[in-house]
Amino acid sequence: MVWNDNKKMGVQAMLLNWFSRLLDNASGTGDFNNSQKAELAIEQLRFTARMSTILAMAGALVAMVLLYTAIGSGHFQFLLAWSVVVVAVNSAILFQSLKRHSKSKKLHPEARVRTMIAHTALMGLIWAIPPTFIFPSAGPELKLVIALSTGGLLVATSLAFAMQTKAAFAFMTPVAIGSVTALVAANDKAFGMPVMLLLLVCIMTSVRMLLVFGQNIAVQIRSRIAVREQGNFFSLLLKEFEENANDWLWEFDAKGYVHRVSQRFETACGLPHEKLANHAFLDVLANIHAEALVVEKIEKLIELRETFRDLEFSIEIDGTKRWWNLTGKPNYSIDGEYQGYIGIGSEITSEKTAEIEISLLAHTDSLTGLMNRARFNEEMDQASASLERYGTPFAVLFLDLDKFKLINDTRGHLVGDKLLKMVGSRIQRVVRETDRVARLGGDEFAIIMLDKCDAGAAAKLAARLIQEISRSYEIDDERHMIGVSIGIALAPVNGTRPNQLLRNADLALYRSKADGRGVFRFFEAQMDADQREKRMLELELKSAIENDEFELYYQPLMSTTTGKPTGMEALIRWHHPIRGMISPLEFIPIAEKSTLIQEIGNWSVRQACLAALDWPQDVVVAVNLSAHHFIGSEIVENTRKTLEETGLPPYRLELEITESLLINNTEEALTTLKQLKGLGVTIALDDFGTGYSSLSYVLKFPFDKIKIDRSFVTALSEDESAKAILRMISTLGESLNIRITAEGVETLEQVEFLRSIRCHQFQGYFFARPLKGIDLPSFFLRHTDVKAPEELLPTAARLAG
């Protein structure tokens, strides 16, 4: 028997579970997870708690109406007892709904829902009594009231329990079953059938309403939970972002007042929370001294409701300059109403500082701290643009240090660098704040005068610079003296384009050097004409070798003991077809600026070797080589090939170099000289005595011959110091076993003195002017029997006459 009871209970539970799942699926809550079920239960409890009071009061009122209608009938006593039960149960439910801290509040929401379903089921059973037991035997009036009450309760319950489908069905099921049973039992076709139809309509309408409401509630619950979960997710992300990221969020409302203030935002602003929250965003930027132009730009963008990205600007907090990067966009509600701005800010001080440092390094000369050439070119472009737009004049000064290379080569690059630093400092002390100073490289500097830059102001600045830079420098307990030459170009008088002005200032600089150095010169139109003339000569030089326009002249080198020629120095001449004879002083400097000097030098060596083949075997040929030809060319290989192809013995070729070659390229030059000497040719040091380190070079390389500069020979008749220097050079040559040649010999007095100090060779007009190759045979023939230099006195007299 117990087993049968348990079996019945099991079947009933299965039916209830099946019916419960059926309702859940029909209302769209069948696949709810636990959190969604809990959310649904809470929402159901909230709604039914509000509706239960109204429903309880309505139930008590309907019970009173039924009781009133049953007065005088045989059902009054029964309905009175039933009404007492209804009022008691409704009062209990009402009391429970009004009790805020009842024990049921402590239950799980789903348990409370089950309790509520049980209550509604109980109420359904109670309300099923009148239609089931009274309706069949009641009078017409009472039947009508019962029918109306039952239909009304079904509709009211479907509305009151719209969010709780199960509770609604728990109430409606017994009422509907009882009502249908009563109508069938009454067997009243006239009254029962219409009521039956109306009752079925109410039941189907209520069921449909319940299912629709249930489905809508399920959709809302899903959406609400999804939104909340998404909001929680974003809140976690936001919290994580604000706690761990270097950036921060900022937000202000439609009136422009700061709405969101995170800890990082406070730290970034250096202001407490109370000075940020509910303060105007633009005022906050002004309080931290943001750049005024940027604040105005942000204000304008906000007025236009435009998005701004990666807006970089500087601020100042506690006297320290920092950099921010702001990105912001307007914030709108779902209906499109403007609600302010929201964005992200970040402090980029370290990045900006690094960027500024890199930019500074890229635009600053690392040695002097002045602008470098790249930055100078940018300043020139800006000055030129200002001139074009506003007519603002400016001036350009080109500076080149005099005698710096000598100090840099003889004392080393460390001393040279210190000297350049000191020069840069002196220039900065002399110029004005509006002037721009740059080191272009090496010992070249440039200045842009942007204010009060007429010719008079430029001249005064140049004079002060020359005076200041020319003062002595104390470096490592040594005193050094240098000078400076300056070229000046004025804009727009001397040009408007940067390249044009720089070129003209450079031309003026060359003129100042040509005029003796240590002076300044303004650009003049004639300088440009001279430059064009040089360019024309350069173009014509390229075809001079092919057109056989060069010719070698030869000046004899006479023995001081025999008076006979022991060598010939080759001197190049250019017979221009239109310009006539052009001096080497004009075209050699032009050739040295290009590779033409190498072609001319190779041609001279070859022609000199070919000419020497027809001379006496004891006469050598000397060729003066330019430093520009010597360095960077294949002079050793070319010389070797020339000797092999011409067949001239190497000892009969003498190569003369000047000290400038050794000053600028000491190590490379000495290496090449050793290779040339290895071929067997003779190496001579020309213009000895004019440089500052001649003696050191003689000690570094074993020259075969030294040629005394003509300035000492010319001065010996009037200057005893010149004689002393000549005696010292002669003694040096004798000690080092180096032959001595004197240049520029023109008088018998010079001949006698030079012979007295045991010079080995004479060269000068006293003996002969440079001769054409065709005149050499007769010259050699005339001097075959010469005994002593005095016999050439008549020749000198004729030359002088």
Coordinates of C-alpha atoms in Angstrom, one line a residue, residues 79 335 643:
L79 CA -21.0 31.1 1.0
D335 CA 18.1 59.2 -29.0
L643 CA 108.9 55.9 -67.3

